[in-house]
Tab-separated table of C-alpha atoms in Angstrom:
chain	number	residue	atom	x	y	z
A	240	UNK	CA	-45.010	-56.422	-46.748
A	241	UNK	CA	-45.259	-53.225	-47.729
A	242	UNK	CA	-41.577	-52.441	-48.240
A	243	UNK	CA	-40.541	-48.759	-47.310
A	244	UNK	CA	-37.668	-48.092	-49.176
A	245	UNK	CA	-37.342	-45.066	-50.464
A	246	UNK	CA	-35.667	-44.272	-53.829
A	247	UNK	CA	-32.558	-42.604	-54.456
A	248	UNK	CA	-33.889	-40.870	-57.749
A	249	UNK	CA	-37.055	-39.414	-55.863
A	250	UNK	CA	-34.294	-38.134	-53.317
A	251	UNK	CA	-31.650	-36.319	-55.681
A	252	UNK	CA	-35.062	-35.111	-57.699
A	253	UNK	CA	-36.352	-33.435	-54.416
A	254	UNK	CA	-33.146	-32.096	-53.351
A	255	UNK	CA	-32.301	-31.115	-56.753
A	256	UNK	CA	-35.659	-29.269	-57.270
A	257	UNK	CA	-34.983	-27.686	-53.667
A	258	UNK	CA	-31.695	-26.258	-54.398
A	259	UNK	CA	-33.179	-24.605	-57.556
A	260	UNK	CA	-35.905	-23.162	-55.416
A	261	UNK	CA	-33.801	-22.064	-53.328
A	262	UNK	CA	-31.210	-20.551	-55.760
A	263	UNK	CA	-34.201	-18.766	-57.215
A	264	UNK	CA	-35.878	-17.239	-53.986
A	265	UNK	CA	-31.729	-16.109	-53.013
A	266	UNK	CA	-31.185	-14.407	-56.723
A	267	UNK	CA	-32.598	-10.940	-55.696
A	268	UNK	CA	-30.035	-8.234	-57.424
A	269	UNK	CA	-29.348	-4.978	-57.037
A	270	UNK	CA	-30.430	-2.639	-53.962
A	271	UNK	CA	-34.064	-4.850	-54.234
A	272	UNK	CA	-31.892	-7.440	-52.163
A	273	UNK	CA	-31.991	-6.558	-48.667
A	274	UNK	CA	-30.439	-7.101	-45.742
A	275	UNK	CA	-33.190	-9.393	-44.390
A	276	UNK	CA	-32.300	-11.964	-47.299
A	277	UNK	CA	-32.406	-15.716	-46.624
A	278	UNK	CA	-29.224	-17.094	-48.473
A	279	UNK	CA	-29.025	-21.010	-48.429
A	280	UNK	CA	-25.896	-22.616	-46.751
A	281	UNK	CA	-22.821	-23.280	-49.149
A	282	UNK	CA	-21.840	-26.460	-48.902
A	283	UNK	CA	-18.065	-27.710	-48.797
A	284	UNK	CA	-16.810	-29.419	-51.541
A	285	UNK	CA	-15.647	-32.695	-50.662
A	286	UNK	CA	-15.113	-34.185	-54.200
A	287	UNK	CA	-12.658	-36.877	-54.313
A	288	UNK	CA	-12.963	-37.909	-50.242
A	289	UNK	CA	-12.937	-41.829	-48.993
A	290	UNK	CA	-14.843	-42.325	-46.659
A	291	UNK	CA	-15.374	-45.094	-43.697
A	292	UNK	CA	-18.586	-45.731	-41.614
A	293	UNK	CA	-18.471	-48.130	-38.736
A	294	UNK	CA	-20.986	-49.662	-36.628
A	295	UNK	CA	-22.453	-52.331	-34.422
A	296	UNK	CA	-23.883	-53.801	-38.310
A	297	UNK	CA	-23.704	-52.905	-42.158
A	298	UNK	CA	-25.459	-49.974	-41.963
A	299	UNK	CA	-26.290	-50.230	-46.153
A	300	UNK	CA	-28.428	-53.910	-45.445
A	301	UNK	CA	-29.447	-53.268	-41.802
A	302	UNK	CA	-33.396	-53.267	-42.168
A	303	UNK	CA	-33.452	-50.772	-39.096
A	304	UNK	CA	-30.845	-48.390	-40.322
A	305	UNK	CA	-30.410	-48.539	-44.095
A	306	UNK	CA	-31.600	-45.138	-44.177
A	307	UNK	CA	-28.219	-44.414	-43.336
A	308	UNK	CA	-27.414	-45.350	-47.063
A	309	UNK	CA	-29.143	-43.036	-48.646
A	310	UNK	CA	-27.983	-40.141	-47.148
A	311	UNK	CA	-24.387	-41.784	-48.198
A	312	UNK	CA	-25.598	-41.670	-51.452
A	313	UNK	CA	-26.788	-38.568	-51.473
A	314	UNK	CA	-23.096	-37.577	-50.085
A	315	UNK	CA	-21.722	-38.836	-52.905
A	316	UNK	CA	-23.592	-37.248	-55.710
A	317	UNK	CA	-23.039	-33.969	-54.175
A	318	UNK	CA	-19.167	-34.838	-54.284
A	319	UNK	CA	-18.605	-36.398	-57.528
A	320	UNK	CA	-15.725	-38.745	-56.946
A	321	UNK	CA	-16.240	-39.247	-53.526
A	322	UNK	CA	-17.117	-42.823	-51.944
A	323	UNK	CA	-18.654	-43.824	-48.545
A	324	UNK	CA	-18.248	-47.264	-47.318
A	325	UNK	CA	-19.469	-49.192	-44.273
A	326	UNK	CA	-17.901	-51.290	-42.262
A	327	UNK	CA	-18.753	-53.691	-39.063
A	328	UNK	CA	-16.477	-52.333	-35.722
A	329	UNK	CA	-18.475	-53.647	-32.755
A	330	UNK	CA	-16.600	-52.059	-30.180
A	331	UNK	CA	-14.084	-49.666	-28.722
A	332	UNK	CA	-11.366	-52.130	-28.524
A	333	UNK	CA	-11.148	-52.420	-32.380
A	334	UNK	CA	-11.353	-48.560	-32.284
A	335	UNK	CA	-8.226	-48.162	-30.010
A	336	UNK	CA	-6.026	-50.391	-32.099
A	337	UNK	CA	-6.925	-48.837	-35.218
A	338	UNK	CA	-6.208	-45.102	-33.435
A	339	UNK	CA	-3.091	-46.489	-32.397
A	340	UNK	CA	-2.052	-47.897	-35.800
A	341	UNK	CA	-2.900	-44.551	-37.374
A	342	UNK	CA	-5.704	-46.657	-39.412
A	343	UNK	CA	-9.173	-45.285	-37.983
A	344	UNK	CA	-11.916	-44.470	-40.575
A	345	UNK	CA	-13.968	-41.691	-40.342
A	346	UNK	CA	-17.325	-41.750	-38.472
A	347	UNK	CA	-18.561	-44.121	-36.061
A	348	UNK	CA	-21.840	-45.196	-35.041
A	349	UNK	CA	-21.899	-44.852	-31.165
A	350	UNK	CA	-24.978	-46.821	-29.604
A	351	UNK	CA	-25.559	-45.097	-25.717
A	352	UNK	CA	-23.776	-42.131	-24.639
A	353	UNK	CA	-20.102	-41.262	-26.248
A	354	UNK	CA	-19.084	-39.551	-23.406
A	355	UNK	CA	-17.745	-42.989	-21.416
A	356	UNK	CA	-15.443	-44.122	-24.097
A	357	UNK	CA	-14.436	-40.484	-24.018
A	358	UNK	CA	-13.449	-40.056	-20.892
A	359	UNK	CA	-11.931	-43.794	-20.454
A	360	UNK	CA	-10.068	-44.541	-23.673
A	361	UNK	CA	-10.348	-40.633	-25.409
A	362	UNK	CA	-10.877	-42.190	-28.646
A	363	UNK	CA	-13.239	-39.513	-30.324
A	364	UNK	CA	-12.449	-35.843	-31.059
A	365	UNK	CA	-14.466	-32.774	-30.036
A	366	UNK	CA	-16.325	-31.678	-32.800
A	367	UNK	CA	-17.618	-28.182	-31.380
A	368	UNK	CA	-16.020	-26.061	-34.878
A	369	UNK	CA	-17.591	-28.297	-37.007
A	370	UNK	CA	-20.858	-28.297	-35.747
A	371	UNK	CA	-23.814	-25.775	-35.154
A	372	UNK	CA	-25.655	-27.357	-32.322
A	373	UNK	CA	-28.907	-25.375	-32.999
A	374	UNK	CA	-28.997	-27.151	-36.702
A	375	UNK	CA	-32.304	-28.143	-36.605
A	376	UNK	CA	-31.652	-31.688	-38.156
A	377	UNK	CA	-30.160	-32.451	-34.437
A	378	UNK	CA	-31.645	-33.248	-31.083
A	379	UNK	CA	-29.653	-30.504	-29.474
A	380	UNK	CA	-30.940	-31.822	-25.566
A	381	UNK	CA	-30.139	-35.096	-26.550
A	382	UNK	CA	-26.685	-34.157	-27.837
A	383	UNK	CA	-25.959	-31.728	-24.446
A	384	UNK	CA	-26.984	-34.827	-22.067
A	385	UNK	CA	-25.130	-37.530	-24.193
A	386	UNK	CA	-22.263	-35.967	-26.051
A	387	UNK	CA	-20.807	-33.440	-23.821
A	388	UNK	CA	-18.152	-33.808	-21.419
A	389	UNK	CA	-15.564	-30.865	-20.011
A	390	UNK	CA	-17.633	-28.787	-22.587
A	391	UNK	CA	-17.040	-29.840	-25.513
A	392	UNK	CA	-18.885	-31.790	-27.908
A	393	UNK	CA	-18.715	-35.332	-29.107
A	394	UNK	CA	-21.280	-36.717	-31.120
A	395	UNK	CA	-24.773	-35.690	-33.015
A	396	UNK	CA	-27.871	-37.026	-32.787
A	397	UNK	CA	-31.409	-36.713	-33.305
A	398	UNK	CA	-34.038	-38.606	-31.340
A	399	UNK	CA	-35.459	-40.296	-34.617
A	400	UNK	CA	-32.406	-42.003	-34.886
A	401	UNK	CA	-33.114	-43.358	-31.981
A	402	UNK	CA	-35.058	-46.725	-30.549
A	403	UNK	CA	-37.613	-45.642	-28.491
A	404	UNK	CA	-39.816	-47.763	-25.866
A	405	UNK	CA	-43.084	-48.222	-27.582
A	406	UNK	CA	-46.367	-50.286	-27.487
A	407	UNK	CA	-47.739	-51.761	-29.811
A	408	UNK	CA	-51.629	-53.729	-29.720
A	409	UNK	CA	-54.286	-55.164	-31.597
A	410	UNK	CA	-57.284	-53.202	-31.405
A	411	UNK	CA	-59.241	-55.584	-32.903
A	412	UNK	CA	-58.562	-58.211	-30.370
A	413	UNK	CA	-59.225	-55.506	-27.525
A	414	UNK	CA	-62.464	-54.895	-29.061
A	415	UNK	CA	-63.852	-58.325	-29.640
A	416	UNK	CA	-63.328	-58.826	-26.118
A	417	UNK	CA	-64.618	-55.631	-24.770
A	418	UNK	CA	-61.494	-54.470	-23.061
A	419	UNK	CA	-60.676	-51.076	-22.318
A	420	UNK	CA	-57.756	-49.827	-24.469
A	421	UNK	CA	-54.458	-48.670	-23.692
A	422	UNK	CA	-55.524	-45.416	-25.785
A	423	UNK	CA	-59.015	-44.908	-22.980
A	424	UNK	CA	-56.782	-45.194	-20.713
A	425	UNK	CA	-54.641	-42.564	-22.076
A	426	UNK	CA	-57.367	-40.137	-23.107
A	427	UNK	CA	-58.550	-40.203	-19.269
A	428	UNK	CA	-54.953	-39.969	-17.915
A	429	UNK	CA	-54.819	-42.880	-16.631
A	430	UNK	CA	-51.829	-44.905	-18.654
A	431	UNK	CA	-50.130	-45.211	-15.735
A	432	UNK	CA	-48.156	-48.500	-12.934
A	433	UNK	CA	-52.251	-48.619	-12.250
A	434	UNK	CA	-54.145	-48.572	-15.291
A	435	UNK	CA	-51.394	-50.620	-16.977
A	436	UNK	CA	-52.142	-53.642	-14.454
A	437	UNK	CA	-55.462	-53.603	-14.827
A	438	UNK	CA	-55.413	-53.729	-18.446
A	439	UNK	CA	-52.926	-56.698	-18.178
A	440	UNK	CA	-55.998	-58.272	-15.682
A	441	UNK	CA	-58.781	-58.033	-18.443
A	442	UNK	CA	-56.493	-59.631	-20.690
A	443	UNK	CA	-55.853	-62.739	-18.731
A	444	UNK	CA	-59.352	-62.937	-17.970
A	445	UNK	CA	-60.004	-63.443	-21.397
A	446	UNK	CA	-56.827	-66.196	-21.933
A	447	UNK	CA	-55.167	-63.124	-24.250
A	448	UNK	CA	-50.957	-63.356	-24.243
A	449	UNK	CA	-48.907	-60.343	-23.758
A	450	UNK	CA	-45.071	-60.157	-24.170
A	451	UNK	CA	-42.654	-57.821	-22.621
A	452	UNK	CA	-39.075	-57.966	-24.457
A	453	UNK	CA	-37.404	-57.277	-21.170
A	454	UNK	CA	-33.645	-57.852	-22.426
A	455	UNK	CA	-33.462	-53.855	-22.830
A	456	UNK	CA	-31.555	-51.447	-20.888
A	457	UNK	CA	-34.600	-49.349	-19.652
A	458	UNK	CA	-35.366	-51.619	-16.995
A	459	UNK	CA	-32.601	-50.968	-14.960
A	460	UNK	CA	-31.676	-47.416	-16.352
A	461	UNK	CA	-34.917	-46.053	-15.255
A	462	UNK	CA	-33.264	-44.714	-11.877
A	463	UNK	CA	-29.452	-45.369	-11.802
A	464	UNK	CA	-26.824	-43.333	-12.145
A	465	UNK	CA	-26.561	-39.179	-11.674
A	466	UNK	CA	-24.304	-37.551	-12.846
A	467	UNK	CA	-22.535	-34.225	-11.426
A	468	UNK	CA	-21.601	-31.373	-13.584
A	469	UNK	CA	-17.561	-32.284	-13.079
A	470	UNK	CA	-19.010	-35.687	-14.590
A	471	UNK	CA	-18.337	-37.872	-10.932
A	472	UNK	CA	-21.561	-40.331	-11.225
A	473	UNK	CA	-23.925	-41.250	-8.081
A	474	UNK	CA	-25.841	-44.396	-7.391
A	475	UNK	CA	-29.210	-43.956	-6.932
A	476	UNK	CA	-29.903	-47.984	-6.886
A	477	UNK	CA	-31.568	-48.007	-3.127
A	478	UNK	CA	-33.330	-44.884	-3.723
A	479	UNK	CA	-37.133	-44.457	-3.103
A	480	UNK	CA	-37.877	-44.088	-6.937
A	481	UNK	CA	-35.472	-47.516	-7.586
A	482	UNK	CA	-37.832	-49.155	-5.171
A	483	UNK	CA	-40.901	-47.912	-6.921
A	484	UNK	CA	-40.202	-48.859	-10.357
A	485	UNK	CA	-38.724	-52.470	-9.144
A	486	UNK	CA	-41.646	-53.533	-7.218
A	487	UNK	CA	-43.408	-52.344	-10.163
A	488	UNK	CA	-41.615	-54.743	-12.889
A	489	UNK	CA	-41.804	-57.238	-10.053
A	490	UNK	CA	-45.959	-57.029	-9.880
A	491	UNK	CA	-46.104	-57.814	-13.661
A	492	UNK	CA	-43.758	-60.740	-13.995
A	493	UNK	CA	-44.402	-62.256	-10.325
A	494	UNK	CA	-47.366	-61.340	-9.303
A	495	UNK	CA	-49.031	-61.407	-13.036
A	496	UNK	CA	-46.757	-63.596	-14.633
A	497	UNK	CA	-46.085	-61.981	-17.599
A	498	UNK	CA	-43.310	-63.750	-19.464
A	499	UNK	CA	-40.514	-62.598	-21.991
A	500	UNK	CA	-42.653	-64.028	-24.450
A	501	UNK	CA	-41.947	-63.481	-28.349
A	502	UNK	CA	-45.096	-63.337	-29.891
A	503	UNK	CA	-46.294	-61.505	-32.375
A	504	UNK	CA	-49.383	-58.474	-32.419
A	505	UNK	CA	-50.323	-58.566	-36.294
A	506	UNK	CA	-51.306	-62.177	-36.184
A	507	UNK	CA	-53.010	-62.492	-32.857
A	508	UNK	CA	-50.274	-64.150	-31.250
A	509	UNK	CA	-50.346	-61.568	-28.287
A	510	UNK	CA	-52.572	-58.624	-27.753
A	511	UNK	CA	-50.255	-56.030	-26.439
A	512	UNK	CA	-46.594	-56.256	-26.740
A	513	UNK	CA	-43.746	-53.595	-25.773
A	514	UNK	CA	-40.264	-53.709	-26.990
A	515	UNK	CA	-39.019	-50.598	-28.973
A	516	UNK	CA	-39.685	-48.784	-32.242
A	517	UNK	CA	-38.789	-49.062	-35.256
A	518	UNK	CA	-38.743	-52.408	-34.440
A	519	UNK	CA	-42.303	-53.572	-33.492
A	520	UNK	CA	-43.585	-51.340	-36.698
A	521	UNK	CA	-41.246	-53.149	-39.202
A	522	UNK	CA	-42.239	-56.530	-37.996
A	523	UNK	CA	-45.662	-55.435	-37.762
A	524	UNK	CA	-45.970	-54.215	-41.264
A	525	UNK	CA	-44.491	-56.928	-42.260
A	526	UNK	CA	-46.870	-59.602	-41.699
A	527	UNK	CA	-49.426	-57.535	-43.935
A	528	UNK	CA	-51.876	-57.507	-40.587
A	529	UNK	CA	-55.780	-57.601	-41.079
A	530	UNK	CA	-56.185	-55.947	-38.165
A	531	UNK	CA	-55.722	-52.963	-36.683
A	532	UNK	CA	-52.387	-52.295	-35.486
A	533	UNK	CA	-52.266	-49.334	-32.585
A	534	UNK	CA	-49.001	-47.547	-31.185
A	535	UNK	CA	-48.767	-46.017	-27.872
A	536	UNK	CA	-46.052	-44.531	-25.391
A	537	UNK	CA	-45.144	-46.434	-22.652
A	538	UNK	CA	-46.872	-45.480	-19.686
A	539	UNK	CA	-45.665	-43.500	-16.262
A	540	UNK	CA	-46.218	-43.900	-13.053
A	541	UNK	CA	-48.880	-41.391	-12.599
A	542	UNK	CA	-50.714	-41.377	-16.265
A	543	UNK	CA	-49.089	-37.775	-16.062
A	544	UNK	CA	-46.988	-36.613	-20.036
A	545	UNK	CA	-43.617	-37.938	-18.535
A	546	UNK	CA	-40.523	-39.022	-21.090
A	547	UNK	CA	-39.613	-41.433	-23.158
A	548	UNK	CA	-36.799	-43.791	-22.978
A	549	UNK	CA	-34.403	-44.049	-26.150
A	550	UNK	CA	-31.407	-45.906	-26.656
A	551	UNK	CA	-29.693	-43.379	-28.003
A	552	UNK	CA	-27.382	-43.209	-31.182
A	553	UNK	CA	-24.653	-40.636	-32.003
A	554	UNK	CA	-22.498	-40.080	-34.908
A	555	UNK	CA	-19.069	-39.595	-33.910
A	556	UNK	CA	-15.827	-38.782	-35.346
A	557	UNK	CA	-12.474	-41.020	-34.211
A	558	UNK	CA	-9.002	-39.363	-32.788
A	559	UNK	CA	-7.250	-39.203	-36.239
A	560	UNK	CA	-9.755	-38.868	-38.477
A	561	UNK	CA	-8.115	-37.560	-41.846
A	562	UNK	CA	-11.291	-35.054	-43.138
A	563	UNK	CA	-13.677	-34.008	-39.796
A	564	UNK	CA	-15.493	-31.558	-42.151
A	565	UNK	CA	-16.158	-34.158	-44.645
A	566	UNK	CA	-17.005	-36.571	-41.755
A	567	UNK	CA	-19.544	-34.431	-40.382
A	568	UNK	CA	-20.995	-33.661	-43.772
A	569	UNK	CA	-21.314	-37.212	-44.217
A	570	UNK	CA	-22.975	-37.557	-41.083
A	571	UNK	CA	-25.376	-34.676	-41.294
A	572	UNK	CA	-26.614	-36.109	-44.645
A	573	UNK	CA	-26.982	-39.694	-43.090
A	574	UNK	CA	-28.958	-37.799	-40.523
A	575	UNK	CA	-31.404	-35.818	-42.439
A	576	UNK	CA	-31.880	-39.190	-44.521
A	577	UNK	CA	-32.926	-41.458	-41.204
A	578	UNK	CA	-35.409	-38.558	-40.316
A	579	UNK	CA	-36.794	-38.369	-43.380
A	580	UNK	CA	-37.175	-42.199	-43.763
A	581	UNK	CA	-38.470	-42.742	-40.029
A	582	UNK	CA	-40.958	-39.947	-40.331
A	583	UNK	CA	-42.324	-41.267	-43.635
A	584	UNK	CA	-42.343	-44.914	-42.268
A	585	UNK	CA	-43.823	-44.319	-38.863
A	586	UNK	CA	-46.404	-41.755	-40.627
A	587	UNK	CA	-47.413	-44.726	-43.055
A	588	UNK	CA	-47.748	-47.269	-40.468
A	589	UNK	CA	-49.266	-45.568	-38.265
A	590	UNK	CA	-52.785	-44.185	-37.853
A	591	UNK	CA	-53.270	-39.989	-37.707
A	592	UNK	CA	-54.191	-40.269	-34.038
A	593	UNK	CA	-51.329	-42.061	-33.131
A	594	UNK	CA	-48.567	-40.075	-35.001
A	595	UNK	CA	-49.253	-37.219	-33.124
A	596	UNK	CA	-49.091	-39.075	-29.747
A	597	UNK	CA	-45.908	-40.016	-31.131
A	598	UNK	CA	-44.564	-36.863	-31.975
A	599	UNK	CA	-45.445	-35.442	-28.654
A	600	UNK	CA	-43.851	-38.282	-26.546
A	601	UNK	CA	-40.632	-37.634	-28.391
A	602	UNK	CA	-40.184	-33.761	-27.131
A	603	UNK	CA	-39.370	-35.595	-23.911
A	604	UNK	CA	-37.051	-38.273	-23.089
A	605	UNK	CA	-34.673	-39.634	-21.114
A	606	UNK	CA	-31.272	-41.246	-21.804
A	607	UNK	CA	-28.476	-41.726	-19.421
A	608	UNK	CA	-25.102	-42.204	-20.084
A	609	UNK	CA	-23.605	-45.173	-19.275
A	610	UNK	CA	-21.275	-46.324	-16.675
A	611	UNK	CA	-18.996	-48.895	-17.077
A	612	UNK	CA	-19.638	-51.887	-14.865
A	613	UNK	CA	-23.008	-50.420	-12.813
A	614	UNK	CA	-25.855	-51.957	-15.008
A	615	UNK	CA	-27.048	-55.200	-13.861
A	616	UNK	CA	-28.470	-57.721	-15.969
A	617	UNK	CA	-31.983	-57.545	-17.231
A	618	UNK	CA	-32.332	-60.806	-17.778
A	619	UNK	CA	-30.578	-61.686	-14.181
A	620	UNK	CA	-32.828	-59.093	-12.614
A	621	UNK	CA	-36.560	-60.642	-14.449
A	622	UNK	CA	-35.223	-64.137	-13.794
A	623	UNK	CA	-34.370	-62.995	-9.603
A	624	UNK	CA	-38.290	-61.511	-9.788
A	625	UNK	CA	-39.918	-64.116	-11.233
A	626	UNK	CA	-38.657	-66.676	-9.058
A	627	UNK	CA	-40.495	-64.515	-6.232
A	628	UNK	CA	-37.339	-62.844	-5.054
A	629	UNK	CA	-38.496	-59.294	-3.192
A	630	UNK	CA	-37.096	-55.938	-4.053
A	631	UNK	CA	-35.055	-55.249	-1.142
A	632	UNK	CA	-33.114	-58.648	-1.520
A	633	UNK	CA	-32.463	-57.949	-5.092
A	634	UNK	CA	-30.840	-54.385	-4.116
A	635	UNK	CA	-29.349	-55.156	-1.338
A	636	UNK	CA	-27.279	-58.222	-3.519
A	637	UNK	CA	-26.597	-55.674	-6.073
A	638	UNK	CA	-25.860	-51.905	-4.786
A	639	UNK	CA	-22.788	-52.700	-2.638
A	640	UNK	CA	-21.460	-53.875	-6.341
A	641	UNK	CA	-23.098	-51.138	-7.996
A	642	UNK	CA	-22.082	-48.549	-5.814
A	643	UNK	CA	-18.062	-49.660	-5.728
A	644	UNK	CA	-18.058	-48.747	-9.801
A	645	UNK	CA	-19.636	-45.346	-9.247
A	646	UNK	CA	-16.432	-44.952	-6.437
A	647	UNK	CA	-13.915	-46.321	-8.890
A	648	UNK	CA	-15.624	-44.107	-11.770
A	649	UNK	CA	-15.433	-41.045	-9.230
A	650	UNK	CA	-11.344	-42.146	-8.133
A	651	UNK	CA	-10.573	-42.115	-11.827
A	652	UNK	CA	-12.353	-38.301	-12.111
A	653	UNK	CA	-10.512	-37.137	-9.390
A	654	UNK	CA	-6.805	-38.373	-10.849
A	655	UNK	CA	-7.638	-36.915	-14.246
A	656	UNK	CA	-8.579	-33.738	-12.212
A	657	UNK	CA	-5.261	-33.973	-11.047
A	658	UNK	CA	-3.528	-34.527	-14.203
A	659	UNK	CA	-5.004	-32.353	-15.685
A	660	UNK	CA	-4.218	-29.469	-12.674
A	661	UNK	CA	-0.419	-30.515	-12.778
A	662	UNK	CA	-0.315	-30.030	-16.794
A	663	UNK	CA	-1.464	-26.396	-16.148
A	664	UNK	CA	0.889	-26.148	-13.288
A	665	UNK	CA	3.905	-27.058	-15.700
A	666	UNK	CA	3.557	-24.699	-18.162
């Protein structure tokens, strides 16, 4: 495998060499500097700070997310004394007991949108005046869909950080069978519900495996929930477009019998595969493939530039952190790091052509924010399908169910509302 890891002395030396640029190109003196001078940002001084990082894993040996490291170590040259540490929290329960024993650390990893455990259990802090949202290391429409509630802000993002539905094949297998890519298809417009099943009908013809790693929340959050702008949520489970993308998943695993299978593109175990990146490139890559290895959005109904799904991660502070500043320092330099280590890993294992597809699927996306108790099971849902269950059967079992959490959601809304009206009232 060709390992990307990238090494902290290359780092400091490019950061160090760009902060003597930059001190150079901001040392104009007397009236030669003018007013349309550049100066770089001061940063704090945060010398001497402990710091503590949770998340769903150990975000210094995760193979996905050790980026996350290096920008910790960067952190911690630029405050001498200073020390970052990460720790596993899973979930919010673990969050609320250390809020309540006055033990929280400093930054959390939030996987999905913040803004539920926000408005449920109010266990992270607005972080508005320590953030500039037009910072170019963030995703600023990924951060104003997913991280702000009652108008403030709750988390940062950017949409490298992300996992993002991909595809991965082998071209080599499509060619020694004469099938038409997923990339002709593209080119013509036609990677699309359509094109996308007929693709999947050459390859059975020819005895080829695909595998769909349907256990992800895209499935089902492809038309869910809306949400209102006073943040009450709306089912949209028996709408037109539900019924639409259903019967669509039901076609492939029903009607073409595509299976969850596991297999794997760089040794010809499967010729297309979709699950999410950086996922199917690190396992790719890692099997040293022969072949060639080809990476392309997942397709839309109509062919037509549509978005891509992420699973979205946020950096967010907890209610009674001791240092915000120095936890949003942290977590601006664990940013920058993750998008400089993605870019330089999907660049390398990727070819030219399909970079750039890349780059332009990313300037749109979509990501809902999650409600708690609406999402059915992907796994119940492809299990229902492939047993031949229709569409309408499936939703009718499910958005009575569905529909009651959006209510209860919507009751809670309206008593905070309240709450919240009496508190003014009072003073």
């Amino acid at each position: 495998m060709k390992k990307h890891i990238k090494k902290l002395s290359i780092l400091l030396a490019s950061v160090l060499a760009a902060s003597m640029i930059s001190a150079c190109s901001n040392s104009g003196s007397g009236d030669n500097s003018g007013a349309n001078e550049t100066k770089a940002p001061v940063r704090q001084d945060f010398s001497g700070v402990q710091l503590e990082v949770g998340a769903y894993r150990d975000l210094r040996t995760d193979p996905y997310n050790n980026s996350y490291s290096i920008g910790a170590d960067k952190f911690m040259e630029a405050n001498p004394g200073s020390n970052v540490t990460f720790t596993i929290h899973k979930n919010n329960e673990e969050l609320v007991t250390a809020i309540a024993s006055n033990s929280v650390w400093d930054v959390q990893l939030s996987i999905m949108s913040p803004i539920g455990s926000v408005f449920n259990q109010n266990i992270f802090m607005p972080i508005d005046e320590y953030i500039d949202i037009n910072n170019p290391i963030y995703t600023k429409e990924l951060i104003e869909t997913a991280c702000k509630y009652n108008g403030k802000i709750y988390g940062i993002s950017n949409v490298m950080m992300s996992d993002v539905l991909y595809a991965i094949y082998n071209e080599n297998v499509y060619k020694d069978y004469n099938i038409k890519t997923p990339h002709e298809y593209y080119a013509e417009g036609n990677w699309s519900w359509d094109g996308f099943l007929s693709m999947i009908d050459d390859l059975k013809k020819n005895q080829l495996n695909t595998a769909i790693v349907w256990e992800k929340p895209f499935v089902n959050r492809r038309y869910g929930v809306v949400w209102g702008d006073d943040y009450t949520a709306s089912s949209m489970f028996d709408s037109q477009e539900q019924r639409d993308w259903l019967g669509f998943v039901r076609n492939v695993v029903y009607d073409k019998g595509m299976t969850n299978s596991k297999g794997a593109v760089a040794n010809r175990e499967v010729a297309f595969r979709l699950e999410i990146l950086p996922h199917i490139l690190v396992s790719a890559t890692g099997m040293n493939p022969v072949d060639q290895m080809r990476y392309i959005p997942w397709i839309t109904k109509d062919g037509k530039p549509d978005d891509t799904y992420v699973v979205d991660y946020h950096f967010c502070v907890p209610n009674g952190a001791k240092n915000p500043e120095a936890s949003i320092a942290l977590s601006n330099d664990m940013i920058e790091a993750c998008i400089d280590d993605r870019t330089d890993m999907y660049k390398e294992g990727m070819t030219e052509e399909d970079f750039k597809i890349f780059e332009e699927s990313i300037k749109k996306f979509y990501t809902i924010a999650a409600l708690n108790g609406y999402y059915p099971s992907e796994k119940d849902m492809i299990t229902s399908f492939t047993q031949g269950m229709p569409v309408s059967q499936y939703i009718s079992e499910n958005k009575d169910r569905l529909q009651q959490a959006c209510d209860d959601h919507n009751k809670l809304v309206e008593e905070k509302k309240s709450a919240n009206g009496s508190a003014e009232s009072a003073k």
